[in-house]
Amino acid sequence: MTSRSDALSDYVLGLADDALVSAQRMGWWISRAPELEEDLALANIGLDQLGQARTLLSYAGAVEGAGRTEDDLAYLRDDRDFRNVWLVERPQTDFGVTIARLLVFASYQSELYAALATSSDATLAGVAGKAVKEVAYHLDHARLWTLRLGDGTDVSHERMQAALDAEWPYVEELFTPVEGALVDPASLRAPVLARVSSVVAEATLQVPDVSPTVGGGRRGLHTEHLGHLLAEMQHLHRSHPGVTW
Amino acid sequence: MRDWPLWEVFVRSRRGLSHVHVGSLHAPDAELALRNARDVYTRRQEGVSLWVVPSSEIVASDPGERETFFDPADDKVYRHPTFYSVPEGVEHL
């Protein structure tokens, strides 16, 4: 039986880790995007997510009450202690995959933050109130690219559909119940899927009909990719504890 | 994406000021040009309004015609309102 503050701290960690891991994956595109302008757009999106993660991590540490800072939580936990979903942790080195994932994730975060903004927890309501404007832009970016790639050339249509197919098994995990949740993840399912489906249809694409993966990120069970991501993200801090520049 | 057209970007930094040309960027269409302009040119709160214009739509004066275009204004000093005497104590002139 976990205490109420443990459950809340775990819930906030889940929100924080989703944003943090997604930000790290988004950062991969810096210097690699198809155009300088898109490079900056993806970097901006990643930085927005990183900002959300920082505030959420600090709050998770405060609720936990063991004196852990945002840096302790970001840099000194192993993969089994991360609470993010599988959707955000896998590599995204294909532009279509990046856009498909952002379409799903930004739709989810839009609904999540809109609901959290009216929650009774003042800190989370504050974070969510600011973030809801950021993720609206992320969603807009993903929507515009989904429309152009899906309703573009034969090749772009095919690749965008393949990207959606690749990401879709990981969608359901976003809606699995979590102890301590201030917004029931299951309540987000219908509005999130409605947002995604309308864009997919407008882009002349199909909502994939695939079985969901088992998931388990909220319980600390991850794909093999998270360890590699953390190795890169945490290396500097672990090699030089407390380093600043 | 090598054939993305070029767009000129104009930013209005505050209400009441006019849009000022800040640079250019590449984008496949107007909608994305506006988004790209937001990301490239207003990252640090530089603006409250953005215009994007296809560079190909801008009609520019020819540098070779500079003399006929601009030199005739050189000796028309009477076009400058410098011959009026300003009464004492008038501000903002």
Short mmCIF file of C-alpha atoms in Angstrom, two decimals:
data_model
loop_
_atom_site.label_atom_id
_atom_site.label_comp_id
_atom_site.label_asym_id
_atom_site.label_seq_id
_atom_site.Cartn_x
_atom_site.Cartn_y
_atom_site.Cartn_z
CA MET A 1 0.00 0.00 0.00
CA THR A 2 1.57 3.25 -1.08
CA SER A 3 0.89 6.44 0.80
CA ARG A 4 -1.00 9.28 -0.80
CA SER A 5 2.08 11.44 -1.31
CA ASP A 6 4.03 8.50 -2.80
CA ALA A 7 1.23 7.94 -5.26
CA LEU A 8 1.09 11.65 -6.19
CA SER A 9 4.86 11.83 -6.53
CA ASP A 10 4.80 8.76 -8.81
CA TYR A 11 2.02 10.26 -10.91
CA VAL A 12 3.87 13.55 -11.35
CA LEU A 13 7.05 11.62 -12.22
CA GLY A 14 5.13 9.92 -15.01
CA LEU A 15 4.09 13.28 -16.46
CA ALA A 16 7.61 14.66 -16.01
CA ASP A 17 9.36 11.66 -17.55
CA ASP A 18 7.07 11.66 -20.59
CA ALA A 19 8.08 15.27 -21.24
CA LEU A 20 11.77 14.77 -20.40
CA VAL A 21 12.31 11.68 -22.55
CA SER A 22 10.35 13.20 -25.42
CA ALA A 23 12.49 16.34 -25.20
CA GLN A 24 15.66 14.24 -25.35
CA ARG A 25 14.42 12.40 -28.45
CA MET A 26 13.40 15.70 -30.06
CA GLY A 27 16.91 17.02 -29.46
CA TRP A 28 18.26 14.29 -31.74
CA TRP A 29 16.93 16.32 -34.69
CA ILE A 30 19.10 19.35 -33.94
CA SER A 31 21.44 19.72 -36.95
CA ARG A 32 19.66 16.81 -38.69
CA ALA A 33 16.25 18.22 -39.68
CA PRO A 34 15.50 18.54 -43.40
CA GLU A 35 15.74 22.34 -43.29
CA LEU A 36 17.18 24.90 -40.88
CA GLU A 37 13.66 26.21 -40.21
CA GLU A 38 12.39 22.75 -39.21
CA ASP A 39 15.51 22.22 -37.12
CA LEU A 40 14.58 25.26 -35.05
CA ALA A 41 10.91 24.28 -34.85
CA LEU A 42 11.69 20.81 -33.46
CA ALA A 43 14.29 22.25 -31.08
CA ASN A 44 11.71 24.76 -29.80
CA ILE A 45 9.23 21.97 -29.21
CA GLY A 46 11.84 19.91 -27.36
CA LEU A 47 12.75 22.91 -25.20
CA ASP A 48 9.10 23.51 -24.33
CA GLN A 49 8.85 19.88 -23.21
CA LEU A 50 12.09 20.17 -21.25
CA GLY A 51 10.71 23.23 -19.45
CA GLN A 52 7.59 21.29 -18.49
CA ALA A 53 9.73 18.37 -17.32
CA ARG A 54 11.92 20.57 -15.12
CA THR A 55 9.01 22.07 -13.20
CA LEU A 56 7.29 18.71 -12.87
CA LEU A 57 10.47 16.96 -11.69
CA SER A 58 11.07 19.62 -9.04
CA TYR A 59 7.50 19.21 -7.86
CA ALA A 60 7.75 15.39 -7.80
CA GLY A 61 10.87 15.75 -5.67
CA ALA A 62 9.13 18.17 -3.31
CA VAL A 63 6.11 15.90 -2.90
CA GLU A 64 8.37 12.90 -2.30
CA GLY A 65 10.03 14.85 0.51
CA ALA A 66 13.41 13.10 0.34
CA GLY A 67 15.28 16.20 -0.80
CA ARG A 68 15.81 15.13 -4.39
CA THR A 69 16.19 17.98 -6.91
CA GLU A 70 15.19 18.04 -10.57
CA ASP A 71 18.80 17.20 -11.49
CA ASP A 72 18.91 14.24 -9.07
CA LEU A 73 15.74 12.89 -10.63
CA ALA A 74 16.77 13.49 -14.24
CA TYR A 75 20.37 12.34 -14.00
CA LEU A 76 20.67 9.88 -11.15
CA ARG A 77 17.79 7.45 -11.69
CA ASP A 78 18.17 4.21 -13.63
CA ASP A 79 15.72 3.12 -16.30
CA ARG A 80 13.65 1.01 -13.89
CA ASP A 81 12.87 4.17 -11.93
CA PHE A 82 11.61 6.10 -14.94
CA ARG A 83 7.83 6.30 -15.34
CA ASN A 84 7.46 7.42 -18.97
CA VAL A 85 5.39 5.56 -21.56
CA TRP A 86 6.98 3.56 -24.37
CA LEU A 87 5.60 5.94 -26.99
CA VAL A 88 8.24 8.57 -26.23
CA GLU A 89 11.31 6.46 -25.49
CA ARG A 90 11.92 4.68 -28.79
CA PRO A 91 14.27 6.24 -31.36
CA GLN A 92 12.64 8.62 -33.83
CA THR A 93 15.13 9.02 -36.64
CA ASP A 94 12.46 9.09 -39.37
CA PHE A 95 10.76 12.44 -39.91
CA GLY A 96 7.37 10.81 -40.51
CA VAL A 97 7.65 8.85 -37.26
CA THR A 98 8.59 12.03 -35.42
CA ILE A 99 5.52 13.80 -36.78
CA ALA A 100 3.18 10.86 -36.15
CA ARG A 101 4.42 10.54 -32.58
CA LEU A 102 4.16 14.28 -31.98
CA LEU A 103 0.60 14.23 -33.33
CA VAL A 104 -0.35 11.60 -30.75
CA PHE A 105 1.71 12.97 -27.88
CA ALA A 106 0.69 16.62 -28.35
CA SER A 107 -2.98 15.58 -28.64
CA TYR A 108 -2.58 13.68 -25.37
CA GLN A 109 -0.76 16.52 -23.63
CA SER A 110 -3.34 19.04 -24.87
CA GLU A 111 -6.19 17.13 -23.26
CA LEU A 112 -4.13 16.28 -20.18
CA TYR A 113 -2.99 19.83 -19.46
CA ALA A 114 -6.41 21.30 -20.21
CA ALA A 115 -7.88 18.97 -17.57
CA LEU A 116 -5.02 19.51 -15.09
CA ALA A 117 -5.33 23.30 -15.41
CA THR A 118 -8.56 23.10 -13.42
CA SER A 119 -7.32 20.52 -10.91
CA SER A 120 -7.29 21.16 -7.17
CA ASP A 121 -3.48 20.87 -7.06
CA ALA A 122 -2.31 24.49 -7.44
CA THR A 123 1.21 23.62 -8.66
CA LEU A 124 0.05 21.21 -11.32
CA ALA A 125 -2.72 23.60 -12.36
CA GLY A 126 -0.10 26.33 -12.79
CA VAL A 127 2.26 24.18 -14.87
CA ALA A 128 -0.61 22.93 -16.99
CA GLY A 129 -2.04 26.40 -17.56
CA LYS A 130 1.24 27.56 -19.08
CA ALA A 131 1.98 24.33 -20.96
CA VAL A 132 -1.43 24.10 -22.60
CA LYS A 133 -0.49 26.99 -24.92
CA GLU A 134 2.85 25.38 -25.77
CA VAL A 135 1.39 22.01 -26.66
CA ALA A 136 -1.34 23.65 -28.77
CA TYR A 137 1.48 24.87 -30.99
CA HIS A 138 3.15 21.43 -31.00
CA LEU A 139 -0.13 19.90 -32.09
CA ASP A 140 -0.55 22.51 -34.80
CA HIS A 141 2.95 21.75 -36.09
CA ALA A 142 2.28 18.01 -36.17
CA ARG A 143 -1.11 18.55 -37.82
CA LEU A 144 0.25 20.74 -40.62
CA TRP A 145 3.01 18.24 -41.43
CA THR A 146 0.66 15.25 -41.24
CA LEU A 147 -1.64 16.97 -43.76
CA ARG A 148 1.21 17.79 -46.11
CA LEU A 149 2.87 14.39 -45.95
CA GLY A 150 -0.33 12.35 -45.93
CA ASP A 151 -1.97 14.35 -48.69
CA GLY A 152 1.29 14.98 -50.56
CA THR A 153 3.01 12.63 -53.01
CA ASP A 154 2.55 8.86 -53.23
CA VAL A 155 5.86 8.36 -51.45
CA SER A 156 5.12 10.81 -48.63
CA HIS A 157 1.63 9.30 -48.17
CA GLU A 158 3.07 5.81 -47.92
CA ARG A 159 5.77 6.82 -45.47
CA MET A 160 3.40 8.83 -43.28
CA GLN A 161 1.00 5.88 -43.13
CA ALA A 162 3.92 3.56 -42.24
CA ALA A 163 4.92 5.99 -39.48
CA LEU A 164 1.39 6.01 -38.03
CA ASP A 165 1.32 2.20 -38.19
CA ALA A 166 4.63 2.08 -36.31
CA GLU A 167 3.48 4.40 -33.51
CA TRP A 168 -0.08 3.19 -33.07
CA PRO A 169 0.60 0.13 -30.88
CA TYR A 170 2.03 2.53 -28.28
CA VAL A 171 -1.02 4.81 -28.08
CA GLU A 172 -3.11 2.77 -25.63
CA GLU A 173 -0.49 2.85 -22.89
CA LEU A 174 -1.16 6.58 -22.46
CA PHE A 175 -4.63 5.72 -21.12
CA THR A 176 -3.77 2.96 -18.62
CA PRO A 177 -4.91 3.71 -15.06
CA VAL A 178 -2.34 5.15 -12.65
CA GLU A 179 -2.55 5.32 -8.88
CA GLY A 180 -2.61 8.89 -7.60
CA ALA A 181 -3.76 10.32 -10.94
CA LEU A 182 -5.41 13.72 -10.68
CA VAL A 183 -6.82 13.29 -14.17
CA ASP A 184 -7.97 9.75 -14.94
CA PRO A 185 -5.93 8.71 -18.01
CA ALA A 186 -8.87 6.65 -19.29
CA SER A 187 -11.01 9.80 -19.45
CA LEU A 188 -8.54 11.28 -21.96
CA ARG A 189 -8.84 8.39 -24.41
CA ALA A 190 -11.92 9.48 -26.38
CA PRO A 191 -10.99 13.17 -26.79
CA VAL A 192 -7.36 12.36 -27.69
CA LEU A 193 -8.33 9.76 -30.27
CA ALA A 194 -10.94 12.16 -31.70
CA ARG A 195 -8.27 14.83 -32.17
CA VAL A 196 -5.82 12.43 -33.83
CA SER A 197 -8.42 10.71 -35.98
CA SER A 198 -9.76 13.94 -37.46
CA VAL A 199 -6.25 14.97 -38.57
CA VAL A 200 -5.52 11.48 -39.91
CA ALA A 201 -8.74 11.49 -41.93
CA GLU A 202 -8.13 14.98 -43.28
CA ALA A 203 -4.65 13.86 -44.35
CA THR A 204 -6.26 11.00 -46.39
CA LEU A 205 -4.61 8.46 -44.07
CA GLN A 206 -6.09 5.51 -42.16
CA VAL A 207 -6.22 5.05 -38.40
CA PRO A 208 -4.20 1.83 -38.01
CA ASP A 209 -5.97 -1.30 -36.85
CA VAL A 210 -3.26 -2.92 -34.72
CA SER A 211 -3.04 -4.56 -31.32
CA PRO A 212 -1.57 -2.43 -28.54
CA THR A 213 1.73 -3.40 -26.93
CA VAL A 214 1.75 -4.44 -23.29
CA GLY A 215 3.53 -1.26 -22.21
CA GLY A 216 4.50 -0.96 -18.57
CA GLY A 217 6.47 2.29 -18.49
CA ARG A 218 4.41 3.62 -15.60
CA ARG A 219 5.62 0.64 -13.54
CA GLY A 220 9.25 1.08 -14.59
CA LEU A 221 9.25 -1.58 -17.29
CA HIS A 222 10.83 -0.24 -20.47
CA THR A 223 12.05 -1.14 -23.93
CA GLU A 224 15.77 -1.66 -24.44
CA HIS A 225 15.97 1.82 -25.98
CA LEU A 226 15.51 3.81 -22.78
CA GLY A 227 18.81 2.62 -21.27
CA HIS A 228 20.73 3.90 -24.28
CA LEU A 229 18.92 7.22 -24.18
CA LEU A 230 19.70 7.63 -20.46
CA ALA A 231 23.35 6.68 -20.98
CA GLU A 232 23.72 9.60 -23.36
CA MET A 233 21.57 12.01 -21.34
CA GLN A 234 23.12 11.23 -17.96
CA HIS A 235 26.74 10.59 -18.92
CA LEU A 236 28.10 14.06 -18.27
CA HIS A 237 26.39 14.53 -14.93
CA ARG A 238 27.42 11.10 -13.67
CA SER A 239 31.04 11.49 -14.81
CA HIS A 240 31.33 14.94 -13.25
CA PRO A 241 28.86 15.09 -10.35
CA GLY A 242 27.50 18.56 -9.74
CA VAL A 243 29.19 20.00 -12.82
CA THR A 244 27.87 23.36 -14.08
CA TRP A 245 28.83 25.53 -17.02
CA MET B 1 12.95 20.21 -50.14
CA ARG B 2 15.69 22.01 -52.03
CA ASP B 3 13.07 23.84 -54.07
CA TRP B 4 11.19 25.41 -51.16
CA PRO B 5 10.55 29.03 -52.14
CA LEU B 6 11.99 31.98 -50.26
CA TRP B 7 9.81 34.23 -48.05
CA GLU B 8 10.51 37.67 -46.61
CA VAL B 9 9.61 38.11 -42.95
CA PHE B 10 8.29 41.28 -41.29
CA VAL B 11 7.87 41.60 -37.52
CA ARG B 12 5.91 44.17 -35.58
CA SER B 13 7.73 44.44 -32.28
CA ARG B 14 5.02 46.35 -30.40
CA ARG B 15 1.50 47.55 -30.94
CA GLY B 16 1.58 50.94 -32.60
CA LEU B 17 4.83 50.34 -34.47
CA SER B 18 4.96 49.23 -38.09
CA HIS B 19 6.14 45.86 -39.35
CA VAL B 20 9.88 45.86 -40.03
CA HIS B 21 11.74 43.55 -42.39
CA VAL B 22 13.89 41.16 -40.34
CA GLY B 23 15.11 38.60 -42.87
CA SER B 24 14.01 35.69 -44.99
CA LEU B 25 13.45 31.94 -44.77
CA HIS B 26 12.44 28.90 -46.79
CA ALA B 27 9.02 27.24 -46.51
CA PRO B 28 6.85 25.08 -48.77
CA ASP B 29 3.78 27.31 -48.44
CA ALA B 30 2.39 30.39 -46.72
CA GLU B 31 0.96 28.60 -43.70
CA LEU B 32 4.29 26.94 -42.85
CA ALA B 33 6.20 30.11 -43.72
CA LEU B 34 4.29 31.88 -40.94
CA ARG B 35 5.09 29.08 -38.47
CA ASN B 36 8.74 29.01 -39.51
CA ALA B 37 8.90 32.78 -39.07
CA ARG B 38 7.51 32.38 -35.57
CA ASP B 39 10.19 29.83 -34.73
CA VAL B 40 13.12 31.55 -36.42
CA TYR B 41 12.43 35.23 -35.72
CA THR B 42 10.27 35.52 -32.58
CA ARG B 43 11.96 33.04 -30.23
CA ARG B 44 12.94 35.81 -27.84
CA GLN B 45 9.71 37.80 -27.61
CA GLU B 46 10.64 39.96 -30.60
CA GLY B 47 7.14 40.43 -31.87
CA VAL B 48 3.38 40.66 -31.53
CA SER B 49 2.56 40.30 -35.23
CA LEU B 50 4.16 38.65 -38.27
CA TRP B 51 3.89 39.07 -42.03
CA VAL B 52 5.41 36.71 -44.58
CA VAL B 53 5.59 37.64 -48.26
CA PRO B 54 6.87 35.50 -51.13
CA SER B 55 10.22 37.01 -52.08
CA SER B 56 9.27 36.59 -55.75
CA GLU B 57 6.32 38.96 -55.24
CA ILE B 58 8.50 41.84 -54.12
CA VAL B 59 9.11 44.43 -56.83
CA ALA B 60 12.42 46.10 -56.12
CA SER B 61 14.07 49.17 -57.57
CA ASP B 62 17.02 48.48 -59.85
CA PRO B 63 20.41 49.44 -58.35
CA GLY B 64 21.43 50.49 -61.88
CA GLU B 65 18.66 53.09 -61.90
CA ARG B 66 19.68 54.57 -58.57
CA GLU B 67 20.76 57.88 -60.09
CA THR B 68 17.49 58.56 -61.90
CA PHE B 69 15.46 57.32 -58.95
CA PHE B 70 17.12 59.06 -56.07
CA ASP B 71 19.64 61.72 -57.10
CA PRO B 72 17.01 64.32 -58.18
CA ALA B 73 15.95 64.60 -54.51
CA ASP B 74 19.45 65.68 -53.50
CA ASP B 75 19.05 69.41 -54.26
CA LYS B 76 15.40 69.88 -53.24
CA VAL B 77 16.17 71.28 -49.83
CA TYR B 78 12.82 73.11 -49.83
CA ARG B 79 11.14 69.72 -49.35
CA HIS B 80 12.58 69.57 -45.86
CA PRO B 81 10.55 71.57 -43.35
CA THR B 82 13.60 73.39 -42.01
CA PHE B 83 12.62 76.96 -42.86
CA TYR B 84 9.95 77.37 -40.26
CA SER B 85 10.70 79.22 -37.05
CA VAL B 86 9.59 77.21 -34.08
CA PRO B 87 7.86 79.20 -31.33
CA GLU B 88 9.39 79.02 -27.91
CA GLY B 89 8.26 76.19 -25.69
CA VAL B 90 6.74 73.95 -28.37
CA GLU B 91 7.70 70.37 -27.73
CA HIS B 92 7.63 67.22 -29.85
CA LEU B 93 8.53 68.91 -33.13
#
